[in-house]
Amino acid sequence: MKHLLLLLLFSPFSYSLDLSVPEEEVDWSEFKARPGEDWDHADRKLFQIYFPENPATDNQRKLFWVLAAADVWTTHRGLKVPGAYEANPLLGKNPSLEKLILTKVILGTFVLNNYESWEVSVINLMHVYVVHNNYSIIYD
């Protein structure tokens, strides 16, 4: 098979092929940046792929990180209880503290930079439920 390829590469037929790319003028004005596709945006944040119209407020961001820290702490403590396991399939049944923190930081940064304000409020509410659930596992 490799001999056949070599034969085709060095055959007189391959020399007669014109493989040059013709020069042509392209009108780039027809390609307009859509929302979320402007990669040179001055206000782009880490892991940001979308610019929400109504981004999370500073108080929502602060509450998110406080609840995220409480979630990591209660999850880490709750995993020490016999029979307890992590329900998040991304983390596995018994993740390390480092894995919990790293996952929370990466996903939290993505969420806060890409989600609308109302979506962050819903996630904060879910965080409250998760922290309460972890707390009940630790102290019940």
Short mmCIF file of N, CA and C in Angstrom, two decimals, residues 40-134:
data_model
loop_
_atom_site.label_atom_id
_atom_site.label_comp_id
_atom_site.label_asym_id
_atom_site.label_seq_id
_atom_site.Cartn_x
_atom_site.Cartn_y
_atom_site.Cartn_z
N ASP A 40 -12.24 40.24 21.29
CA ASP A 40 -11.36 41.34 21.65
C ASP A 40 -12.05 42.34 22.57
N HIS A 41 -13.13 41.94 23.20
CA HIS A 41 -13.88 42.83 24.07
C HIS A 41 -13.03 43.22 25.28
N ALA A 42 -12.98 44.51 25.57
CA ALA A 42 -12.11 45.01 26.65
C ALA A 42 -12.56 44.55 28.03
N ASP A 43 -13.85 44.30 28.20
CA ASP A 43 -14.37 43.92 29.52
C ASP A 43 -14.49 42.41 29.71
N ARG A 44 -13.90 41.63 28.84
CA ARG A 44 -13.99 40.17 28.95
C ARG A 44 -13.35 39.70 30.23
N LYS A 45 -14.04 38.79 30.94
CA LYS A 45 -13.54 38.24 32.19
C LYS A 45 -13.12 36.80 31.99
N LEU A 46 -12.53 36.22 33.00
CA LEU A 46 -12.06 34.85 32.94
C LEU A 46 -13.22 33.89 32.68
N PHE A 47 -13.06 32.96 31.76
CA PHE A 47 -14.06 31.95 31.37
C PHE A 47 -15.34 32.56 30.82
N GLN A 48 -15.30 33.79 30.32
CA GLN A 48 -16.51 34.43 29.82
C GLN A 48 -16.68 34.15 28.34
N ILE A 49 -17.82 33.54 27.99
CA ILE A 49 -18.12 33.27 26.58
C ILE A 49 -19.41 33.96 26.16
N TYR A 50 -20.09 34.59 27.09
CA TYR A 50 -21.37 35.24 26.84
C TYR A 50 -21.41 36.53 27.66
N PHE A 51 -22.00 37.57 27.11
CA PHE A 51 -22.15 38.82 27.84
C PHE A 51 -23.62 38.97 28.25
N PRO A 52 -23.94 38.67 29.52
CA PRO A 52 -25.33 38.77 29.94
C PRO A 52 -25.81 40.22 29.91
N GLU A 53 -27.08 40.40 29.55
CA GLU A 53 -27.66 41.74 29.52
C GLU A 53 -27.83 42.29 30.93
N ASN A 54 -28.14 41.41 31.87
CA ASN A 54 -28.33 41.81 33.25
C ASN A 54 -27.43 40.92 34.12
N PRO A 55 -26.13 41.25 34.23
CA PRO A 55 -25.20 40.38 34.96
C PRO A 55 -25.45 40.40 36.46
N ALA A 56 -24.83 39.48 37.15
CA ALA A 56 -24.97 39.37 38.60
C ALA A 56 -24.45 40.64 39.27
N THR A 57 -25.14 41.05 40.34
CA THR A 57 -24.71 42.23 41.09
C THR A 57 -23.56 41.84 42.03
N ASP A 58 -22.92 42.84 42.61
CA ASP A 58 -21.82 42.57 43.55
C ASP A 58 -22.31 41.78 44.75
N ASN A 59 -23.52 42.11 45.25
CA ASN A 59 -24.06 41.37 46.40
C ASN A 59 -24.36 39.92 46.05
N GLN A 60 -24.85 39.68 44.85
CA GLN A 60 -25.10 38.30 44.42
C GLN A 60 -23.79 37.53 44.32
N ARG A 61 -22.76 38.18 43.82
CA ARG A 61 -21.44 37.53 43.72
C ARG A 61 -20.87 37.21 45.10
N LYS A 62 -20.97 38.16 46.03
CA LYS A 62 -20.47 37.92 47.39
C LYS A 62 -21.23 36.79 48.05
N LEU A 63 -22.56 36.80 47.92
CA LEU A 63 -23.38 35.73 48.50
C LEU A 63 -23.03 34.39 47.87
N PHE A 64 -22.81 34.37 46.56
CA PHE A 64 -22.44 33.13 45.88
C PHE A 64 -21.17 32.55 46.48
N TRP A 65 -20.12 33.36 46.66
CA TRP A 65 -18.85 32.85 47.17
C TRP A 65 -18.93 32.44 48.63
N VAL A 66 -19.75 33.14 49.42
CA VAL A 66 -19.93 32.73 50.82
C VAL A 66 -20.64 31.38 50.86
N LEU A 67 -21.69 31.23 50.06
CA LEU A 67 -22.41 29.95 50.03
C LEU A 67 -21.56 28.85 49.42
N ALA A 68 -20.71 29.18 48.44
CA ALA A 68 -19.82 28.19 47.85
C ALA A 68 -18.81 27.69 48.88
N ALA A 69 -18.28 28.60 49.67
CA ALA A 69 -17.34 28.21 50.73
C ALA A 69 -18.04 27.34 51.77
N ALA A 70 -19.26 27.72 52.13
CA ALA A 70 -20.03 26.91 53.09
C ALA A 70 -20.34 25.53 52.50
N ASP A 71 -20.62 25.48 51.22
CA ASP A 71 -20.88 24.20 50.55
C ASP A 71 -19.64 23.31 50.59
N VAL A 72 -18.49 23.85 50.26
CA VAL A 72 -17.26 23.07 50.27
C VAL A 72 -16.95 22.58 51.68
N TRP A 73 -17.08 23.46 52.66
CA TRP A 73 -16.77 23.09 54.05
C TRP A 73 -17.72 22.01 54.56
N THR A 74 -19.03 22.21 54.36
CA THR A 74 -20.00 21.21 54.86
C THR A 74 -19.90 19.89 54.08
N THR A 75 -19.59 19.96 52.79
CA THR A 75 -19.42 18.73 52.01
C THR A 75 -18.21 17.96 52.52
N HIS A 76 -17.11 18.67 52.73
CA HIS A 76 -15.90 18.01 53.23
C HIS A 76 -16.13 17.38 54.60
N ARG A 77 -16.82 18.10 55.48
CA ARG A 77 -17.13 17.56 56.80
C ARG A 77 -18.14 16.41 56.71
N GLY A 78 -19.12 16.56 55.83
CA GLY A 78 -20.15 15.53 55.69
C GLY A 78 -19.63 14.22 55.13
N LEU A 79 -18.58 14.29 54.31
CA LEU A 79 -18.02 13.07 53.74
C LEU A 79 -17.31 12.21 54.79
N LYS A 80 -17.04 12.77 55.95
CA LYS A 80 -16.41 12.01 57.03
C LYS A 80 -17.43 11.16 57.79
N VAL A 81 -18.71 11.44 57.61
CA VAL A 81 -19.77 10.66 58.25
C VAL A 81 -19.88 9.32 57.52
N PRO A 82 -19.90 8.22 58.27
CA PRO A 82 -20.01 6.90 57.62
C PRO A 82 -21.28 6.78 56.78
N GLY A 83 -21.11 6.31 55.57
CA GLY A 83 -22.25 6.12 54.66
C GLY A 83 -22.57 7.34 53.81
N ALA A 84 -21.94 8.48 54.09
CA ALA A 84 -22.20 9.68 53.31
C ALA A 84 -21.35 9.67 52.04
N TYR A 85 -21.87 10.24 50.96
CA TYR A 85 -21.14 10.32 49.71
C TYR A 85 -21.55 11.58 48.97
N GLU A 86 -20.72 11.99 48.03
CA GLU A 86 -20.99 13.18 47.22
C GLU A 86 -22.00 12.80 46.14
N ALA A 87 -23.05 13.61 46.00
CA ALA A 87 -24.10 13.33 45.02
C ALA A 87 -23.77 13.88 43.63
N ASN A 88 -22.83 14.80 43.53
CA ASN A 88 -22.47 15.38 42.24
C ASN A 88 -21.66 14.35 41.44
N PRO A 89 -22.18 13.92 40.29
CA PRO A 89 -21.46 12.89 39.51
C PRO A 89 -20.14 13.40 38.91
N LEU A 90 -19.96 14.71 38.79
CA LEU A 90 -18.71 15.24 38.26
C LEU A 90 -17.55 15.04 39.24
N LEU A 91 -17.85 14.93 40.51
CA LEU A 91 -16.81 14.87 41.54
C LEU A 91 -16.49 13.46 42.01
N GLY A 92 -17.36 12.52 41.77
CA GLY A 92 -17.14 11.17 42.29
C GLY A 92 -17.75 11.03 43.68
N LYS A 93 -17.67 9.84 44.24
CA LYS A 93 -18.32 9.56 45.53
C LYS A 93 -17.60 10.17 46.72
N ASN A 94 -16.26 10.26 46.66
CA ASN A 94 -15.50 10.77 47.80
C ASN A 94 -14.36 11.67 47.32
N PRO A 95 -14.68 12.90 46.87
CA PRO A 95 -13.65 13.78 46.33
C PRO A 95 -12.78 14.38 47.45
N SER A 96 -11.57 14.75 47.08
CA SER A 96 -10.68 15.41 48.03
C SER A 96 -11.10 16.87 48.21
N LEU A 97 -10.59 17.48 49.25
CA LEU A 97 -10.88 18.89 49.51
C LEU A 97 -10.37 19.76 48.35
N GLU A 98 -9.20 19.42 47.82
CA GLU A 98 -8.64 20.18 46.71
C GLU A 98 -9.54 20.11 45.48
N LYS A 99 -10.09 18.93 45.21
CA LYS A 99 -10.98 18.76 44.06
C LYS A 99 -12.27 19.55 44.26
N LEU A 100 -12.78 19.55 45.48
CA LEU A 100 -13.99 20.33 45.78
C LEU A 100 -13.75 21.82 45.55
N ILE A 101 -12.63 22.32 46.05
CA ILE A 101 -12.33 23.75 45.91
C ILE A 101 -12.09 24.12 44.45
N LEU A 102 -11.29 23.34 43.75
CA LEU A 102 -10.98 23.63 42.36
C LEU A 102 -12.23 23.63 41.49
N THR A 103 -13.08 22.64 41.68
CA THR A 103 -14.32 22.56 40.90
C THR A 103 -15.22 23.75 41.19
N LYS A 104 -15.33 24.12 42.46
CA LYS A 104 -16.18 25.24 42.83
C LYS A 104 -15.64 26.55 42.26
N VAL A 105 -14.33 26.74 42.28
CA VAL A 105 -13.74 27.98 41.76
C VAL A 105 -13.93 28.08 40.24
N ILE A 106 -13.66 27.00 39.53
CA ILE A 106 -13.78 27.04 38.06
C ILE A 106 -15.24 27.21 37.64
N LEU A 107 -16.13 26.37 38.17
CA LEU A 107 -17.54 26.46 37.78
C LEU A 107 -18.16 27.76 38.28
N GLY A 108 -17.78 28.20 39.48
CA GLY A 108 -18.32 29.44 40.02
C GLY A 108 -17.91 30.64 39.20
N THR A 109 -16.66 30.69 38.77
CA THR A 109 -16.20 31.79 37.93
C THR A 109 -16.95 31.80 36.60
N PHE A 110 -17.13 30.62 36.02
CA PHE A 110 -17.87 30.52 34.76
C PHE A 110 -19.31 31.01 34.94
N VAL A 111 -19.97 30.55 36.00
CA VAL A 111 -21.37 30.92 36.25
C VAL A 111 -21.51 32.43 36.45
N LEU A 112 -20.68 33.00 37.31
CA LEU A 112 -20.82 34.42 37.62
C LEU A 112 -20.50 35.32 36.43
N ASN A 113 -19.68 34.87 35.51
CA ASN A 113 -19.32 35.71 34.36
C ASN A 113 -20.22 35.51 33.15
N ASN A 114 -21.06 34.48 33.14
CA ASN A 114 -21.86 34.18 31.96
C ASN A 114 -23.36 34.17 32.19
N TYR A 115 -23.80 34.04 33.42
CA TYR A 115 -25.22 33.87 33.69
C TYR A 115 -25.88 35.21 34.01
N GLU A 116 -27.18 35.26 33.73
CA GLU A 116 -27.98 36.44 34.06
C GLU A 116 -28.18 36.53 35.57
N SER A 117 -28.59 37.70 36.02
CA SER A 117 -28.77 37.96 37.45
C SER A 117 -29.80 37.00 38.07
N TRP A 118 -30.90 36.77 37.40
CA TRP A 118 -31.93 35.91 37.97
C TRP A 118 -31.44 34.46 38.06
N GLU A 119 -30.59 34.05 37.12
CA GLU A 119 -30.05 32.69 37.16
C GLU A 119 -29.09 32.52 38.35
N VAL A 120 -28.31 33.55 38.64
CA VAL A 120 -27.41 33.50 39.79
C VAL A 120 -28.23 33.45 41.08
N SER A 121 -29.36 34.15 41.12
CA SER A 121 -30.24 34.09 42.30
C SER A 121 -30.77 32.67 42.52
N VAL A 122 -31.14 32.00 41.43
CA VAL A 122 -31.62 30.62 41.54
C VAL A 122 -30.50 29.71 42.04
N ILE A 123 -29.29 29.89 41.52
CA ILE A 123 -28.15 29.07 41.95
C ILE A 123 -27.84 29.34 43.42
N ASN A 124 -27.93 30.59 43.86
CA ASN A 124 -27.72 30.89 45.27
C ASN A 124 -28.77 30.20 46.15
N LEU A 125 -30.00 30.16 45.68
CA LEU A 125 -31.05 29.45 46.42
C LEU A 125 -30.73 27.95 46.50
N MET A 126 -30.25 27.39 45.41
CA MET A 126 -29.88 25.97 45.42
C MET A 126 -28.70 25.73 46.36
N HIS A 127 -27.78 26.69 46.42
CA HIS A 127 -26.66 26.59 47.36
C HIS A 127 -27.16 26.53 48.80
N VAL A 128 -28.16 27.34 49.12
CA VAL A 128 -28.72 27.34 50.47
C VAL A 128 -29.26 25.95 50.80
N TYR A 129 -29.99 25.35 49.86
CA TYR A 129 -30.53 24.01 50.08
C TYR A 129 -29.41 22.99 50.27
N VAL A 130 -28.36 23.07 49.45
CA VAL A 130 -27.25 22.11 49.54
C VAL A 130 -26.53 22.25 50.87
N VAL A 131 -26.27 23.47 51.30
CA VAL A 131 -25.59 23.69 52.58
C VAL A 131 -26.46 23.18 53.73
N HIS A 132 -27.76 23.43 53.67
CA HIS A 132 -28.67 22.92 54.70
C HIS A 132 -28.67 21.39 54.73
N ASN A 133 -28.70 20.78 53.56
CA ASN A 133 -28.67 19.33 53.48
C ASN A 133 -27.37 18.76 54.05
N ASN A 134 -26.24 19.37 53.69
CA ASN A 134 -24.95 18.92 54.22
C ASN A 134 -24.89 19.09 55.73
#
